[in-house]
Amino acid sequence: MPTHVINVPATSANIGPGFDVMGLSLSLYLTVTAHTDASNTSGEITLVYEGENSSGLPLDPQDNLITSTALYVLA
């Protein structure tokens, strides 16, 4: 089962008078781990969010950019 891991650093933009020129990198990351199941021949995509505060995340692609992107890439 192939696994793909993506780490996205958290940032804070638009600091003070810097507008879109200055930003701040934080020591926080969003880690997305995608597992593909070779035995799934139906083409159905199942997304599961795990981790801290994951129960409050919407799975609806209209409300969650990560879900929307995952469905686009996996389709």
PDB file of N, CA and C in Angstrom:
ATOM      1  N   MET A   1       0.855  -1.164   0.000  1.00  0.00           N
ATOM      2  CA  MET A   1       0.000   0.000   0.000  1.00  0.00           C
ATOM      3  C   MET A   1       0.906   1.233   0.000  1.00  0.00           C
ATOM      4  N   PRO A   2       1.024   1.941  -1.122  1.00  0.00           N
ATOM      5  CA  PRO A   2       1.858   3.153  -1.191  1.00  0.00           C
ATOM      6  C   PRO A   2       1.348   4.249  -0.252  1.00  0.00           C
ATOM      7  N   THR A   3       2.275   4.944   0.367  1.00  0.00           N
ATOM      8  CA  THR A   3       1.943   6.043   1.273  1.00  0.00           C
ATOM      9  C   THR A   3       2.651   7.301   0.809  1.00  0.00           C
ATOM     10  N   HIS A   4       1.927   8.403   0.831  1.00  0.00           N
ATOM     11  CA  HIS A   4       2.482   9.702   0.466  1.00  0.00           C
ATOM     12  C   HIS A   4       2.289  10.638   1.650  1.00  0.00           C
ATOM     13  N   VAL A   5       3.348  11.338   2.053  1.00  0.00           N
ATOM     14  CA  VAL A   5       3.290  12.259   3.182  1.00  0.00           C
ATOM     15  C   VAL A   5       3.636  13.664   2.705  1.00  0.00           C
ATOM     16  N   ILE A   6       2.784  14.621   3.058  1.00  0.00           N
ATOM     17  CA  ILE A   6       3.005  16.024   2.700  1.00  0.00           C
ATOM     18  C   ILE A   6       3.006  16.838   3.987  1.00  0.00           C
ATOM     19  N   ASN A   7       4.063  17.616   4.214  1.00  0.00           N
ATOM     20  CA  ASN A   7       4.151  18.520   5.361  1.00  0.00           C
ATOM     21  C   ASN A   7       4.037  19.955   4.859  1.00  0.00           C
ATOM     22  N   VAL A   8       3.068  20.679   5.393  1.00  0.00           N
ATOM     23  CA  VAL A   8       2.843  22.064   4.994  1.00  0.00           C
ATOM     24  C   VAL A   8       3.110  22.946   6.208  1.00  0.00           C
ATOM     25  N   PRO A   9       4.097  23.868   6.120  1.00  0.00           N
ATOM     26  CA  PRO A   9       4.377  24.731   7.266  1.00  0.00           C
ATOM     27  C   PRO A   9       3.291  25.778   7.463  1.00  0.00           C
ATOM     28  N   ALA A  10       3.021  26.077   8.709  1.00  0.00           N
ATOM     29  CA  ALA A  10       2.072  27.140   9.038  1.00  0.00           C
ATOM     30  C   ALA A  10       2.767  28.485   8.876  1.00  0.00           C
ATOM     31  N   THR A  11       2.030  29.473   8.431  1.00  0.00           N
ATOM     32  CA  THR A  11       2.591  30.807   8.261  1.00  0.00           C
ATOM     33  C   THR A  11       1.619  31.843   8.786  1.00  0.00           C
ATOM     34  N   SER A  12       2.148  32.997   9.043  1.00  0.00           N
ATOM     35  CA  SER A  12       1.330  34.150   9.392  1.00  0.00           C
ATOM     36  C   SER A  12       1.736  35.252   8.432  1.00  0.00           C
ATOM     37  N   ALA A  13       0.807  35.702   7.619  1.00  0.00           N
ATOM     38  CA  ALA A  13       1.123  36.710   6.611  1.00  0.00           C
ATOM     39  C   ALA A  13       0.530  38.063   7.011  1.00  0.00           C
ATOM     40  N   ASN A  14       0.875  39.053   6.237  1.00  0.00           N
ATOM     41  CA  ASN A  14       0.358  40.410   6.427  1.00  0.00           C
ATOM     42  C   ASN A  14       0.679  40.957   7.822  1.00  0.00           C
ATOM     43  N   ILE A  15       1.941  40.907   8.164  1.00  0.00           N
ATOM     44  CA  ILE A  15       2.380  41.400   9.467  1.00  0.00           C
ATOM     45  C   ILE A  15       2.587  42.913   9.390  1.00  0.00           C
ATOM     46  N   GLY A  16       1.870  43.623  10.209  1.00  0.00           N
ATOM     47  CA  GLY A  16       2.041  45.075  10.302  1.00  0.00           C
ATOM     48  C   GLY A  16       1.989  45.767   8.954  1.00  0.00           C
ATOM     49  N   PRO A  17       2.901  46.724   8.728  1.00  0.00           N
ATOM     50  CA  PRO A  17       2.866  47.484   7.476  1.00  0.00           C
ATOM     51  C   PRO A  17       3.493  46.735   6.300  1.00  0.00           C
ATOM     52  N   GLY A  18       3.895  45.463   6.495  1.00  0.00           N
ATOM     53  CA  GLY A  18       4.539  44.711   5.418  1.00  0.00           C
ATOM     54  C   GLY A  18       3.581  44.239   4.349  1.00  0.00           C
ATOM     55  N   PHE A  19       2.286  44.247   4.648  1.00  0.00           N
ATOM     56  CA  PHE A  19       1.253  43.780   3.724  1.00  0.00           C
ATOM     57  C   PHE A  19       1.632  42.420   3.153  1.00  0.00           C
ATOM     58  N   ASP A  20       1.731  42.270   1.850  1.00  0.00           N
ATOM     59  CA  ASP A  20       2.024  40.970   1.254  1.00  0.00           C
ATOM     60  C   ASP A  20       3.521  40.738   1.054  1.00  0.00           C
ATOM     61  N   VAL A  21       4.349  41.601   1.620  1.00  0.00           N
ATOM     62  CA  VAL A  21       5.792  41.481   1.437  1.00  0.00           C
ATOM     63  C   VAL A  21       6.425  40.714   2.587  1.00  0.00           C
ATOM     64  N   MET A  22       5.912  40.912   3.795  1.00  0.00           N
ATOM     65  CA  MET A  22       6.493  40.278   4.976  1.00  0.00           C
ATOM     66  C   MET A  22       5.620  39.120   5.446  1.00  0.00           C
ATOM     67  N   GLY A  23       6.246  38.077   5.919  1.00  0.00           N
ATOM     68  CA  GLY A  23       5.538  36.943   6.470  1.00  0.00           C
ATOM     69  C   GLY A  23       6.340  36.331   7.597  1.00  0.00           C
ATOM     70  N   LEU A  24       5.767  35.393   8.277  1.00  0.00           N
ATOM     71  CA  LEU A  24       6.426  34.764   9.413  1.00  0.00           C
ATOM     72  C   LEU A  24       6.192  33.262   9.329  1.00  0.00           C
ATOM     73  N   SER A  25       7.251  32.504   9.370  1.00  0.00           N
ATOM     74  CA  SER A  25       7.133  31.053   9.365  1.00  0.00           C
ATOM     75  C   SER A  25       7.055  30.575  10.811  1.00  0.00           C
ATOM     76  N   LEU A  26       6.154  29.655  11.068  1.00  0.00           N
ATOM     77  CA  LEU A  26       5.961  29.142  12.418  1.00  0.00           C
ATOM     78  C   LEU A  26       6.473  27.705  12.500  1.00  0.00           C
ATOM     79  N   SER A  27       6.704  27.235  13.696  1.00  0.00           N
ATOM     80  CA  SER A  27       7.192  25.865  13.856  1.00  0.00           C
ATOM     81  C   SER A  27       6.013  24.892  14.013  1.00  0.00           C
ATOM     82  N   LEU A  28       4.936  25.151  13.294  1.00  0.00           N
ATOM     83  CA  LEU A  28       3.765  24.279  13.264  1.00  0.00           C
ATOM     84  C   LEU A  28       3.602  23.746  11.848  1.00  0.00           C
ATOM     85  N   TYR A  29       3.122  22.530  11.724  1.00  0.00           N
ATOM     86  CA  TYR A  29       2.956  21.917  10.414  1.00  0.00           C
ATOM     87  C   TYR A  29       1.624  21.199  10.318  1.00  0.00           C
ATOM     88  N   LEU A  30       1.058  21.207   9.134  1.00  0.00           N
ATOM     89  CA  LEU A  30      -0.063  20.339   8.809  1.00  0.00           C
ATOM     90  C   LEU A  30       0.544  19.157   8.071  1.00  0.00           C
ATOM     91  N   THR A  31       0.350  17.970   8.592  1.00  0.00           N
ATOM     92  CA  THR A  31       0.876  16.772   7.942  1.00  0.00           C
ATOM     93  C   THR A  31      -0.279  15.992   7.351  1.00  0.00           C
ATOM     94  N   VAL A  32      -0.215  15.785   6.049  1.00  0.00           N
ATOM     95  CA  VAL A  32      -1.228  15.015   5.336  1.00  0.00           C
ATOM     96  C   VAL A  32      -0.579  13.712   4.889  1.00  0.00           C
ATOM     97  N   THR A  33      -1.180  12.593   5.285  1.00  0.00           N
ATOM     98  CA  THR A  33      -0.687  11.277   4.900  1.00  0.00           C
ATOM     99  C   THR A  33      -1.765  10.597   4.069  1.00  0.00           C
ATOM    100  N   ALA A  34      -1.410  10.200   2.869  1.00  0.00           N
ATOM    101  CA  ALA A  34      -2.366   9.544   1.973  1.00  0.00           C
ATOM    102  C   ALA A  34      -1.922   8.109   1.730  1.00  0.00           C
ATOM    103  N   HIS A  35      -2.831   7.175   1.962  1.00  0.00           N
ATOM    104  CA  HIS A  35      -2.588   5.759   1.697  1.00  0.00           C
ATOM    105  C   HIS A  35      -3.459   5.353   0.519  1.00  0.00           C
ATOM    106  N   THR A  36      -2.897   4.640  -0.414  1.00  0.00           N
ATOM    107  CA  THR A  36      -3.689   4.107  -1.520  1.00  0.00           C
ATOM    108  C   THR A  36      -3.813   2.603  -1.358  1.00  0.00           C
ATOM    109  N   ASP A  37      -5.012   2.107  -1.600  1.00  0.00           N
ATOM    110  CA  ASP A  37      -5.311   0.685  -1.419  1.00  0.00           C
ATOM    111  C   ASP A  37      -5.444   0.030  -2.784  1.00  0.00           C
ATOM    112  N   ALA A  38      -4.478  -0.796  -3.154  1.00  0.00           N
ATOM    113  CA  ALA A  38      -4.473  -1.446  -4.464  1.00  0.00           C
ATOM    114  C   ALA A  38      -5.633  -2.422  -4.623  1.00  0.00           C
ATOM    115  N   SER A  39      -6.197  -2.908  -3.516  1.00  0.00           N
ATOM    116  CA  SER A  39      -7.301  -3.863  -3.603  1.00  0.00           C
ATOM    117  C   SER A  39      -8.634  -3.171  -3.885  1.00  0.00           C
ATOM    118  N   ASN A  40      -8.665  -1.849  -3.828  1.00  0.00           N
ATOM    119  CA  ASN A  40      -9.895  -1.109  -4.104  1.00  0.00           C
ATOM    120  C   ASN A  40     -10.053  -0.969  -5.620  1.00  0.00           C
ATOM    121  N   THR A  41     -10.892  -1.797  -6.192  1.00  0.00           N
ATOM    122  CA  THR A  41     -11.106  -1.760  -7.641  1.00  0.00           C
ATOM    123  C   THR A  41     -12.366  -0.995  -8.023  1.00  0.00           C
ATOM    124  N   SER A  42     -13.130  -0.542  -7.029  1.00  0.00           N
ATOM    125  CA  SER A  42     -14.389   0.151  -7.326  1.00  0.00           C
ATOM    126  C   SER A  42     -14.157   1.596  -7.730  1.00  0.00           C
ATOM    127  N   GLY A  43     -12.966   2.133  -7.447  1.00  0.00           N
ATOM    128  CA  GLY A  43     -12.689   3.533  -7.759  1.00  0.00           C
ATOM    129  C   GLY A  43     -13.232   4.492  -6.718  1.00  0.00           C
ATOM    130  N   GLU A  44     -13.847   3.966  -5.667  1.00  0.00           N
ATOM    131  CA  GLU A  44     -14.405   4.808  -4.603  1.00  0.00           C
ATOM    132  C   GLU A  44     -13.269   5.379  -3.754  1.00  0.00           C
ATOM    133  N   ILE A  45     -13.382   6.656  -3.426  1.00  0.00           N
ATOM    134  CA  ILE A  45     -12.369   7.323  -2.609  1.00  0.00           C
ATOM    135  C   ILE A  45     -12.929   7.528  -1.206  1.00  0.00           C
ATOM    136  N   THR A  46     -12.178   7.104  -0.206  1.00  0.00           N
ATOM    137  CA  THR A  46     -12.575   7.279   1.183  1.00  0.00           C
ATOM    138  C   THR A  46     -11.545   8.162   1.870  1.00  0.00           C
ATOM    139  N   LEU A  47     -12.008   9.261   2.450  1.00  0.00           N
ATOM    140  CA  LEU A  47     -11.121  10.162   3.181  1.00  0.00           C
ATOM    141  C   LEU A  47     -11.399  10.041   4.672  1.00  0.00           C
ATOM    142  N   VAL A  48     -10.320   9.961   5.462  1.00  0.00           N
ATOM    143  CA  VAL A  48     -10.428   9.879   6.914  1.00  0.00           C
ATOM    144  C   VAL A  48      -9.440  10.868   7.503  1.00  0.00           C
ATOM    145  N   TYR A  49      -9.926  11.738   8.383  1.00  0.00           N
ATOM    146  CA  TYR A  49      -9.042  12.662   9.092  1.00  0.00           C
ATOM    147  C   TYR A  49      -8.793  12.119  10.481  1.00  0.00           C
ATOM    148  N   GLU A  50      -7.509  12.085  10.875  1.00  0.00           N
ATOM    149  CA  GLU A  50      -7.125  11.602  12.196  1.00  0.00           C
ATOM    150  C   GLU A  50      -6.217  12.616  12.853  1.00  0.00           C
ATOM    151  N   GLY A  51      -6.216  12.638  14.175  1.00  0.00           N
ATOM    152  CA  GLY A  51      -5.310  13.513  14.909  1.00  0.00           C
ATOM    153  C   GLY A  51      -6.063  14.525  15.750  1.00  0.00           C
ATOM    154  N   GLU A  52      -5.288  15.408  16.348  1.00  0.00           N
ATOM    155  CA  GLU A  52      -5.830  16.410  17.251  1.00  0.00           C
ATOM    156  C   GLU A  52      -6.836  17.311  16.536  1.00  0.00           C
ATOM    157  N   ASN A  53      -8.011  17.466  17.110  1.00  0.00           N
ATOM    158  CA  ASN A  53      -9.102  18.302  16.591  1.00  0.00           C
ATOM    159  C   ASN A  53      -9.639  17.843  15.241  1.00  0.00           C
ATOM    160  N   SER A  54      -9.366  16.620  14.833  1.00  0.00           N
ATOM    161  CA  SER A  54      -9.824  16.151  13.521  1.00  0.00           C
ATOM    162  C   SER A  54     -11.324  15.904  13.469  1.00  0.00           C
ATOM    163  N   SER A  55     -11.940  15.669  14.612  1.00  0.00           N
ATOM    164  CA  SER A  55     -13.380  15.380  14.617  1.00  0.00           C
ATOM    165  C   SER A  55     -14.207  16.592  14.192  1.00  0.00           C
ATOM    166  N   GLY A  56     -13.650  17.777  14.310  1.00  0.00           N
ATOM    167  CA  GLY A  56     -14.380  18.982  13.933  1.00  0.00           C
ATOM    168  C   GLY A  56     -14.173  19.422  12.500  1.00  0.00           C
ATOM    169  N   LEU A  57     -13.345  18.688  11.742  1.00  0.00           N
ATOM    170  CA  LEU A  57     -13.067  19.074  10.361  1.00  0.00           C
ATOM    171  C   LEU A  57     -14.181  18.619   9.433  1.00  0.00           C
ATOM    172  N   PRO A  58     -14.651  19.504   8.563  1.00  0.00           N
ATOM    173  CA  PRO A  58     -15.685  19.092   7.611  1.00  0.00           C
ATOM    174  C   PRO A  58     -15.091  18.260   6.475  1.00  0.00           C
ATOM    175  N   LEU A  59     -15.785  17.218   6.064  1.00  0.00           N
ATOM    176  CA  LEU A  59     -15.339  16.399   4.933  1.00  0.00           C
ATOM    177  C   LEU A  59     -15.899  16.918   3.607  1.00  0.00           C
ATOM    178  N   ASP A  60     -16.858  17.814   3.666  1.00  0.00           N
ATOM    179  CA  ASP A  60     -17.470  18.366   2.460  1.00  0.00           C
ATOM    180  C   ASP A  60     -16.442  19.196   1.690  1.00  0.00           C
ATOM    181  N   PRO A  61     -16.180  18.861   0.420  1.00  0.00           N
ATOM    182  CA  PRO A  61     -15.180  19.603  -0.370  1.00  0.00           C
ATOM    183  C   PRO A  61     -15.498  21.093  -0.519  1.00  0.00           C
ATOM    184  N   GLN A  62     -16.765  21.464  -0.373  1.00  0.00           N
ATOM    185  CA  GLN A  62     -17.136  22.875  -0.456  1.00  0.00           C
ATOM    186  C   GLN A  62     -16.662  23.651   0.774  1.00  0.00           C
ATOM    187  N   ASP A  63     -16.421  22.937   1.880  1.00  0.00           N
ATOM    188  CA  ASP A  63     -16.050  23.577   3.138  1.00  0.00           C
ATOM    189  C   ASP A  63     -14.607  23.326   3.556  1.00  0.00           C
ATOM    190  N   ASN A  64     -13.870  22.484   2.814  1.00  0.00           N
ATOM    191  CA  ASN A  64     -12.531  22.112   3.237  1.00  0.00           C
ATOM    192  C   ASN A  64     -11.625  22.000   2.006  1.00  0.00           C
ATOM    193  N   LEU A  65     -10.640  22.894   1.912  1.00  0.00           N
ATOM    194  CA  LEU A  65      -9.740  22.925   0.764  1.00  0.00           C
ATOM    195  C   LEU A  65      -8.893  21.659   0.656  1.00  0.00           C
ATOM    196  N   ILE A  66      -8.496  21.077   1.788  1.00  0.00           N
ATOM    197  CA  ILE A  66      -7.700  19.845   1.763  1.00  0.00           C
ATOM    198  C   ILE A  66      -8.515  18.707   1.147  1.00  0.00           C
ATOM    199  N   THR A  67      -9.789  18.594   1.543  1.00  0.00           N
ATOM    200  CA  THR A  67     -10.661  17.571   0.976  1.00  0.00           C
ATOM    201  C   THR A  67     -10.822  17.789  -0.532  1.00  0.00           C
ATOM    202  N   SER A  68     -11.076  18.992  -0.917  1.00  0.00           N
ATOM    203  CA  SER A  68     -11.249  19.325  -2.341  1.00  0.00           C
ATOM    204  C   SER A  68     -10.014  18.963  -3.151  1.00  0.00           C
ATOM    205  N   THR A  69      -8.846  19.316  -2.630  1.00  0.00           N
ATOM    206  CA  THR A  69      -7.583  19.028  -3.317  1.00  0.00           C
ATOM    207  C   THR A  69      -7.319  17.529  -3.379  1.00  0.00           C
ATOM    208  N   ALA A  70      -7.565  16.817  -2.280  1.00  0.00           N
ATOM    209  CA  ALA A  70      -7.352  15.366  -2.242  1.00  0.00           C
ATOM    210  C   ALA A  70      -8.233  14.669  -3.271  1.00  0.00           C
ATOM    211  N   LEU A  71      -9.497  15.051  -3.343  1.00  0.00           N
ATOM    212  CA  LEU A  71     -10.410  14.435  -4.316  1.00  0.00           C
ATOM    213  C   LEU A  71      -9.977  14.739  -5.748  1.00  0.00           C
ATOM    214  N   TYR A  72      -9.485  15.930  -5.985  1.00  0.00           N
ATOM    215  CA  TYR A  72      -9.024  16.309  -7.330  1.00  0.00           C
ATOM    216  C   TYR A  72      -7.803  15.474  -7.728  1.00  0.00           C
ATOM    217  N   VAL A  73      -6.857  15.347  -6.814  1.00  0.00           N
ATOM    218  CA  VAL A  73      -5.610  14.624  -7.120  1.00  0.00           C
ATOM    219  C   VAL A  73      -5.862  13.124  -7.240  1.00  0.00           C
ATOM    220  N   LEU A  74      -6.706  12.586  -6.392  1.00  0.00           N
ATOM    221  CA  LEU A  74      -6.935  11.138  -6.380  1.00  0.00           C
ATOM    222  C   LEU A  74      -7.903  10.661  -7.459  1.00  0.00           C
ATOM    223  N   ALA A  75      -8.658  11.575  -8.048  1.00  0.00           N
ATOM    224  CA  ALA A  75      -9.660  11.188  -9.077  1.00  0.00           C
ATOM    225  C   ALA A  75      -9.012  10.830 -10.388  1.00  0.00           C
TER     226      ALA A  75
END
